[in-house]
Short mmCIF file of C-alpha atoms and ligand atoms in Angstrom, two decimals:
data_model
loop_
_atom_site.label_atom_id
_atom_site.label_comp_id
_atom_site.label_asym_id
_atom_site.label_seq_id
_atom_site.Cartn_x
_atom_site.Cartn_y
_atom_site.Cartn_z
CA MET A 1 173.72 87.96 133.29
CA SER A 2 170.16 87.70 133.76
CA VAL A 3 167.74 89.86 132.55
CA PHE A 4 164.07 90.24 133.44
CA LEU A 5 162.35 92.60 131.09
CA ASP A 6 158.62 91.53 131.95
CA ASN A 7 157.78 94.01 134.48
CA ALA A 8 154.07 94.73 132.77
CA ALA A 9 153.48 91.19 134.12
CA THR A 10 154.98 92.09 137.48
CA SER A 11 157.49 94.16 138.69
CA PHE A 12 160.82 92.34 139.72
CA PRO A 13 162.99 92.62 141.71
CA LYS A 14 161.20 94.80 144.23
CA PRO A 15 163.11 97.36 146.59
CA ASP A 16 164.66 95.92 149.52
CA ALA A 17 162.34 97.87 151.63
CA VAL A 18 159.49 95.51 150.48
CA TYR A 19 161.24 92.30 151.67
CA GLN A 20 162.01 93.57 154.83
CA ALA A 21 158.76 94.93 155.43
CA MET A 22 157.16 91.64 154.21
CA ASP A 23 159.48 89.67 156.90
CA ALA A 24 158.82 91.92 159.73
CA ALA A 25 154.96 91.66 159.22
CA MET A 26 155.21 87.60 159.04
CA ARG A 27 157.42 87.68 161.93
CA GLU A 28 156.30 90.55 164.41
CA VAL A 29 152.72 90.59 163.70
CA GLY A 30 151.68 87.81 161.69
CA VAL A 31 148.11 87.64 162.95
CA ALA A 32 144.62 88.56 161.31
CA PRO A 33 144.19 92.45 161.51
CA GLY A 34 140.81 93.61 163.47
CA ARG A 35 139.85 90.20 164.78
CA GLY A 36 141.25 90.67 168.29
CA GLY A 37 141.68 93.46 170.54
CA TYR A 38 145.17 92.35 172.06
CA ARG A 39 148.38 94.33 170.44
CA GLN A 40 149.55 91.75 168.09
CA SER A 41 146.11 92.38 166.35
CA LEU A 42 146.05 96.19 166.75
CA ALA A 43 149.55 95.97 165.27
CA ALA A 44 148.40 93.98 162.06
CA ALA A 45 145.27 96.22 161.96
CA ARG A 46 147.72 99.45 162.08
CA ILE A 47 149.56 98.19 158.98
CA VAL A 48 146.96 97.84 157.01
CA PHE A 49 145.10 101.42 157.98
CA GLU A 50 148.40 103.28 157.55
CA ALA A 51 148.53 101.09 153.54
CA ARG A 52 145.01 101.91 152.96
CA SER A 53 145.79 106.17 153.96
CA ALA A 54 148.79 106.04 151.83
CA LEU A 55 147.32 104.84 148.69
CA ALA A 56 144.33 106.46 149.50
CA ARG A 57 146.39 109.96 149.10
CA PHE A 58 148.81 108.69 146.60
CA PHE A 59 145.48 107.89 144.63
CA GLY A 60 143.66 111.33 145.42
CA VAL A 61 140.81 109.47 147.33
CA SER A 62 139.49 111.78 150.13
CA ASP A 63 138.16 108.92 152.21
CA SER A 64 140.18 106.17 152.42
CA SER A 65 137.67 103.91 153.88
CA ARG A 66 136.32 103.71 150.25
CA LEU A 67 139.90 101.88 149.21
CA VAL A 68 139.55 98.13 149.22
CA PHE A 69 142.05 95.91 149.10
CA THR A 70 141.68 92.48 146.99
CA HIS A 71 144.22 89.91 145.51
CA SER A 72 144.85 91.81 142.13
CA ALA A 73 143.16 94.23 139.68
CA THR A 74 141.29 91.23 138.00
CA GLU A 75 139.62 90.73 141.30
CA SER A 76 138.92 94.58 141.54
CA ILE A 77 137.51 94.74 138.35
CA ASN A 78 134.92 91.66 139.16
CA ILE A 79 134.20 93.37 142.12
CA ALA A 80 133.39 96.50 140.16
CA VAL A 81 131.25 94.97 137.02
CA PHE A 82 129.27 92.31 139.21
CA GLY A 83 128.70 94.43 142.07
CA LEU A 84 127.33 97.30 139.39
CA LEU A 85 125.58 95.71 136.86
CA LYS A 86 122.44 94.60 136.75
CA PRO A 87 120.25 93.06 133.56
CA GLY A 88 119.24 96.08 131.29
CA ASP A 89 122.51 98.37 131.90
CA HIS A 90 124.52 99.20 129.15
CA VAL A 91 128.22 99.26 129.33
CA VAL A 92 130.85 101.31 126.98
CA SER A 93 134.24 99.60 126.84
CA THR A 94 136.90 99.23 124.31
CA SER A 95 137.80 97.04 121.89
CA VAL A 96 141.45 96.92 122.91
CA GLU A 97 140.99 95.54 126.39
CA HIS A 98 142.80 92.77 128.59
CA ASN A 99 140.42 89.72 129.60
CA ALA A 100 140.52 90.95 132.92
CA LEU A 101 137.96 93.47 131.77
CA SER A 102 136.38 91.84 128.78
CA ARG A 103 135.81 88.65 130.57
CA PRO A 104 133.70 89.88 132.99
CA LEU A 105 131.95 91.98 130.46
CA HIS A 106 131.27 89.29 128.02
CA LEU A 107 130.05 87.06 131.17
CA ALA A 108 127.83 89.97 132.23
CA ALA A 109 126.41 90.05 128.41
CA LYS A 110 125.84 86.19 129.31
CA ARG A 111 124.01 87.81 132.09
CA GLY A 112 121.49 90.36 130.52
CA VAL A 113 123.77 93.37 130.35
CA GLU A 114 124.58 95.40 127.12
CA VAL A 115 127.89 95.81 126.12
CA THR A 116 129.62 97.49 123.45
CA PHE A 117 133.22 97.62 122.41
CA VAL A 118 134.51 100.73 120.76
CA PRO A 119 137.23 99.90 118.41
CA SER A 120 141.03 101.28 118.54
CA GLU A 121 142.77 103.39 116.35
CA ALA A 122 145.47 101.13 114.35
CA CYS A 123 147.90 102.47 117.60
CA GLY A 124 145.84 100.84 119.80
CA VAL A 125 143.79 104.76 121.38
CA VAL A 126 140.53 104.90 121.22
CA SER A 127 139.06 108.39 120.58
CA GLU A 128 136.73 110.46 123.43
CA GLN A 129 134.41 110.94 120.42
CA ASP A 130 133.79 107.14 119.55
CA ILE A 131 133.19 106.86 122.97
CA ALA A 132 130.61 109.67 123.24
CA ARG A 133 128.85 108.07 119.89
CA ALA A 134 128.13 104.58 121.90
CA MET A 135 126.46 106.13 125.07
CA ARG A 136 123.10 105.19 125.34
CA PRO A 137 119.87 106.49 127.93
CA ASN A 138 120.81 103.26 129.83
CA THR A 139 124.46 103.28 130.00
CA ARG A 140 125.59 102.53 133.62
CA LEU A 141 129.48 102.23 133.05
CA VAL A 142 132.08 103.09 131.15
CA ALA A 143 135.18 101.05 131.57
CA LEU A 144 138.75 101.16 129.66
CA ALA A 145 142.36 100.12 130.75
CA HIS A 146 143.95 103.93 131.41
CA CYS A 147 147.47 101.97 129.30
CA SER A 148 148.05 98.91 127.37
CA ASN A 149 149.86 95.92 128.04
CA VAL A 150 150.63 95.28 125.01
CA THR A 151 151.05 98.35 122.97
CA GLY A 152 151.51 100.94 125.88
CA ALA A 153 148.90 103.06 123.98
CA VAL A 154 147.46 105.73 126.69
CA GLN A 155 143.80 106.56 126.46
CA PRO A 156 142.43 109.86 127.17
CA ILE A 157 140.85 109.01 130.40
CA ALA A 158 140.08 112.86 131.54
CA GLY A 159 138.26 113.38 128.63
CA ILE A 160 136.47 110.20 128.59
CA ALA A 161 136.02 111.06 132.07
CA ARG A 162 133.67 114.10 131.14
CA VAL A 163 131.73 111.87 128.39
CA ALA A 164 130.36 109.65 131.13
CA ARG A 165 129.54 111.84 133.60
CA GLN A 166 127.97 113.81 130.74
CA GLY A 167 126.00 111.27 129.82
CA GLY A 168 124.93 109.68 133.85
CA ALA A 169 127.33 106.67 133.70
CA LEU A 170 130.01 105.88 136.52
CA PHE A 171 133.69 105.38 135.07
CA LEU A 172 135.90 102.40 135.81
CA VAL A 173 139.56 102.64 135.17
CA ASP A 174 141.68 99.78 134.99
CA ALA A 175 145.32 101.08 135.73
CA ALA A 176 146.89 98.10 135.68
CA GLN A 177 149.65 99.50 133.67
CA SER A 178 149.81 103.20 134.76
CA ALA A 179 149.30 102.83 138.47
CA GLY A 180 152.74 103.66 140.16
CA PHE A 181 153.95 105.29 136.45
CA PHE A 182 151.62 108.06 135.59
CA PRO A 183 149.99 110.16 138.31
CA ILE A 184 146.28 109.24 139.13
CA ASP A 185 143.92 111.42 141.19
CA VAL A 186 140.84 110.05 140.56
CA GLU A 187 138.50 112.95 142.22
CA GLN A 188 140.29 115.28 139.97
CA ILE A 189 140.01 113.12 136.61
CA GLY A 190 136.69 112.10 137.73
CA ILE A 191 137.17 108.56 137.96
CA ASP A 192 134.22 106.85 139.95
CA LEU A 193 136.02 102.93 140.19
CA LEU A 194 139.91 102.91 139.93
CA ALA A 195 141.05 98.98 140.00
CA ALA A 196 144.87 98.51 140.06
CA PRO A 197 147.16 96.10 140.94
CA GLY A 198 149.76 96.01 143.79
CA HIS A 199 152.14 94.02 142.19
CA LYS A 200 153.17 95.75 139.16
CA GLY A 201 154.33 99.56 139.49
CA LEU A 202 153.27 99.47 142.63
CA TYR A 203 156.00 97.16 143.55
CA GLY A 204 154.09 95.17 146.21
CA PRO A 205 154.43 91.26 145.97
CA PRO A 206 152.26 88.87 144.23
CA GLY A 207 148.28 88.93 145.17
CA THR A 208 147.72 92.43 145.99
CA GLY A 209 145.74 95.04 144.34
CA ILE A 210 142.65 97.73 145.28
CA LEU A 211 140.00 98.97 144.30
CA ALA A 212 138.98 102.72 144.91
CA VAL A 213 135.03 102.95 145.15
CA GLY A 214 133.56 106.97 144.57
CA PRO A 215 131.84 108.22 146.91
CA GLY A 216 128.11 107.26 147.48
CA ILE A 217 128.29 104.29 145.00
CA VAL A 218 127.07 100.85 146.59
CA LEU A 219 128.52 97.58 145.12
CA GLU A 220 126.99 94.39 145.84
CA PRO A 221 129.89 92.19 147.49
CA LEU A 222 131.21 89.24 145.17
CA GLN A 223 131.68 87.11 148.85
CA VAL A 224 130.80 87.30 151.94
CA GLY A 225 131.34 86.09 155.57
CA GLY A 226 133.50 87.28 158.60
CA THR A 227 134.52 90.95 158.37
CA GLY A 228 135.73 91.45 162.32
CA GLY A 229 133.04 93.70 163.40
CA SER A 230 128.80 93.43 162.64
CA ALA A 231 129.45 89.96 163.67
CA SER A 232 125.88 89.97 164.30
CA ASN A 233 124.21 90.46 161.65
CA PRO A 234 123.52 88.23 158.95
CA GLU A 235 124.09 90.38 155.96
CA PRO A 236 127.00 91.97 155.15
CA PRO A 237 127.89 95.53 156.39
CA GLU A 238 127.19 98.47 154.62
CA GLN A 239 130.18 100.40 155.70
CA MET A 240 133.66 100.02 153.59
CA PRO A 241 135.96 98.88 153.45
CA GLU A 242 134.54 95.52 155.33
CA ARG A 243 131.49 95.24 153.02
CA LEU A 244 134.03 94.32 150.40
CA GLU A 245 136.68 93.13 152.37
CA SER A 246 135.31 89.48 153.89
CA GLY A 247 137.83 87.24 155.06
CA THR A 248 141.07 87.68 156.70
CA ILE A 249 143.06 90.07 154.82
CA ASN A 250 146.56 89.26 153.78
CA THR A 251 148.58 91.81 156.10
CA PRO A 252 152.21 91.22 155.46
CA ALA A 253 151.59 91.44 151.60
CA ILE A 254 149.65 94.76 152.83
CA ALA A 255 152.78 95.33 154.58
CA GLY A 256 154.84 94.85 151.07
CA LEU A 257 152.50 96.92 149.46
CA LYS A 258 152.91 100.08 151.85
CA ALA A 259 156.42 99.79 151.67
CA GLY A 260 156.61 99.84 147.43
CA LEU A 261 154.41 103.11 147.80
CA GLU A 262 156.54 104.49 150.22
CA PHE A 263 159.48 103.93 147.75
CA ILE A 264 157.38 105.49 144.93
CA GLU A 265 157.20 108.39 147.42
CA ALA A 266 160.79 108.53 147.99
CA THR A 267 162.18 108.65 144.84
CA GLY A 268 159.37 110.42 142.84
CA LEU A 269 157.02 109.21 140.33
CA ASP A 270 158.68 111.53 138.09
CA VAL A 271 161.93 110.25 138.58
CA ILE A 272 160.48 106.42 138.12
CA ARG A 273 158.86 107.56 135.04
CA ALA A 274 161.72 109.60 133.39
CA ARG A 275 163.92 106.58 133.95
CA GLU A 276 161.63 103.68 132.71
CA THR A 277 160.61 106.10 129.01
CA ALA A 278 164.40 106.35 128.79
CA LEU A 279 164.85 102.83 129.05
CA VAL A 280 161.88 102.66 126.57
CA ASP A 281 163.31 105.44 123.82
CA GLN A 282 166.35 103.23 124.01
CA LEU A 283 164.55 99.89 123.45
CA LEU A 284 162.82 101.57 120.29
CA ALA A 285 165.53 103.07 118.89
CA GLY A 286 167.42 100.08 118.98
CA LEU A 287 164.55 97.69 117.82
CA SER A 288 163.84 100.26 115.08
CA GLY A 289 167.27 99.90 113.87
CA ILE A 290 166.74 95.70 112.97
CA THR A 291 165.59 95.34 109.73
CA GLY A 292 162.19 93.14 109.51
CA VAL A 293 161.47 94.53 113.16
CA ARG A 294 157.51 95.27 113.48
CA LEU A 295 156.59 97.58 116.36
CA TYR A 296 153.30 98.13 117.65
CA GLY A 297 151.47 101.24 119.25
CA PRO A 298 152.68 104.65 119.47
CA LEU A 299 156.46 105.39 119.04
CA GLN A 300 156.72 108.56 120.03
CA GLY A 301 154.69 110.97 122.71
CA GLU A 302 152.90 109.71 125.61
CA ARG A 303 152.83 105.85 126.66
CA GLY A 304 153.62 103.40 129.00
CA ALA A 305 156.48 100.74 129.58
CA ALA A 306 155.43 97.86 127.17
CA VAL A 307 157.03 97.62 123.89
CA SER A 308 155.67 94.99 121.59
CA PHE A 309 157.46 93.39 118.22
CA ASN A 310 157.35 91.16 115.69
CA VAL A 311 160.40 90.16 113.42
CA GLU A 312 159.28 89.09 109.86
CA GLY A 313 159.91 85.44 109.22
CA HIS A 314 160.21 84.80 113.08
CA ASP A 315 157.85 83.35 115.34
CA PRO A 316 157.33 85.18 118.36
CA ALA A 317 156.80 82.39 120.94
CA ALA A 318 160.32 81.09 119.23
CA LEU A 319 162.14 84.56 119.90
CA GLY A 320 160.76 83.96 123.46
CA TYR A 321 162.29 80.65 124.00
CA LEU A 322 165.64 81.66 122.81
CA LEU A 323 166.38 84.52 124.38
CA ASP A 324 165.38 82.66 127.81
CA SER A 325 167.22 79.43 127.26
CA GLU A 326 170.52 80.94 125.42
CA TYR A 327 170.69 84.24 126.95
CA ASP A 328 168.54 84.35 130.39
CA ILE A 329 166.68 87.33 128.86
CA SER A 330 162.77 87.32 130.38
CA VAL A 331 160.30 88.52 128.34
CA ARG A 332 156.78 87.77 127.42
CA VAL A 333 155.84 86.38 124.31
CA GLY A 334 152.21 85.07 122.83
CA LEU A 335 148.47 87.20 123.21
CA HIS A 336 149.46 88.47 126.90
CA CYS A 337 145.89 87.86 127.99
CA ALA A 338 144.64 90.33 125.46
CA PRO A 339 143.41 88.62 122.33
CA ASP A 340 141.26 91.77 121.48
CA VAL A 341 144.35 94.23 121.65
CA HIS A 342 146.35 91.79 118.76
CA ARG A 343 142.62 91.84 116.56
CA SER A 344 142.89 95.60 116.77
CA ILE A 345 146.60 95.82 115.83
CA GLY A 346 146.85 92.66 113.32
CA SER A 347 149.15 90.31 115.18
CA PHE A 348 146.64 88.26 116.06
CA PRO A 349 146.56 84.87 116.56
CA GLU A 350 150.22 84.33 117.28
CA GLY A 351 150.60 87.55 118.98
CA THR A 352 154.00 89.42 119.77
CA VAL A 353 157.04 89.54 121.71
CA ARG A 354 156.63 92.33 124.68
CA VAL A 355 159.49 93.89 126.40
CA SER A 356 158.58 95.51 129.45
CA PRO A 357 161.86 97.20 131.33
CA GLY A 358 161.38 98.74 134.92
CA PHE A 359 162.97 101.00 136.95
CA PHE A 360 165.76 98.77 137.95
CA ASN A 361 166.73 98.02 134.83
CA THR A 362 169.75 99.40 133.08
CA GLU A 363 170.90 100.55 129.81
CA SER A 364 172.94 97.88 129.74
CA ASP A 365 170.01 95.27 129.97
CA ILE A 366 168.82 97.08 126.79
CA ASP A 367 171.81 96.92 125.10
CA PHE A 368 172.06 93.08 125.76
CA PHE A 369 168.73 92.11 124.97
CA ILE A 370 168.97 93.99 121.63
CA LYS A 371 172.76 92.43 120.84
CA ALA A 372 171.22 89.33 121.84
CA LEU A 373 167.84 89.86 119.43
CA ARG A 374 170.00 90.66 116.60
CA GLU A 375 172.34 87.22 117.10
CA ILE A 376 169.20 85.29 117.19
CA ILE A 377 167.67 86.35 114.24
CA SER A 378 171.15 86.70 112.21
C1 LIG B 1 145.93 96.00 131.72
C2 LIG B 1 145.98 94.84 132.46
N1 LIG B 1 145.01 94.83 133.00
C3 LIG B 1 144.45 93.94 133.79
C4 LIG B 1 145.64 92.79 134.26
C5 LIG B 1 145.43 92.25 135.75
O1 LIG B 1 146.34 92.35 136.66
P1 LIG B 1 146.23 91.08 137.58
O2 LIG B 1 147.38 90.21 137.28
O3 LIG B 1 147.12 92.08 138.78
O4 LIG B 1 144.87 90.57 137.89
C6 LIG B 1 146.59 92.97 133.80
C7 LIG B 1 147.86 92.50 134.29
O5 LIG B 1 148.77 92.19 133.09
C8 LIG B 1 146.69 94.27 132.62
O6 LIG B 1 148.25 94.52 132.05
#
């Protein structure tokens, strides 16, 4: 029995329709969208258009041309950070960010942007009031992850959106762990820039991501090149999404992402979240019953589907190795690309064992994992 419990990294497996859509797009369309007037290219463009429209609807983006396809949440965040910020601007972020956001901010700081990392409480949640206190007259951006990939802690983004707006700043949300888990309506919440991966909760393939850019926000592109139209202009086009999407788009991957979203809509976000939450509750109960286990992050209330723990006297890396080699259970160990989170919760430098169930896991997967862990540490 092989058990995959690393859905916070990339969801696996995908719904069958995702594999089928990618296969069909490769075989039947398989060309660059928007680069030719012939039927095959138009069919590719239709897939991309329909995927863009569906994702825009899903995230409450009324103008779908402002939803850009990228390769990952990381790329989306980089486009937002470097496309927006100038030397002298100030950014408010937090001490519990993934490197996908903290590294771009550290690099921006080297280039003359001021950055404040607001510390979190012990459970990994950041208070709206602390964000408000960090705001300055030159704060151009408030940027943070909606949900932690280490602790599952959820930030109060609606309140933080109001703080950002009142302070005249834009609000960038890294929804890597919340897209496809919590409902997110960018216009209702007041999110100006939403970065999300396609390959986690949206069930698309690796190498997909999106960036939603609010009305009127003009970002400098990170890369420029061919966009299909406006070819005689040496400058990148003004119009979206072309401005931020130069180069040939990965149509088969986007076809897969579209099928992933259709799966979510057909199944129901509430149903998906309820199932994953039940698995997380089972996991937390099972782990709490093991002597020597220390759990991190919120133990009750609203949380995401990543659960981190350590076992007294055991190295997390060794536990992960034994779970894989002896039981064929895939979990992630170490810092999970988020060292600052571990510094905040007290698990730096060795990190934690992270278990992240997904929609396709079962109760018996969790039972098997708990039994395996008990055997390893006994
Ligand atoms: C909170 C968070 N932000 C950003 C990322 C980066 O996502 P991607 O791999 O799509 O770049 C991850 C991935 O684990 C994440 O958990």
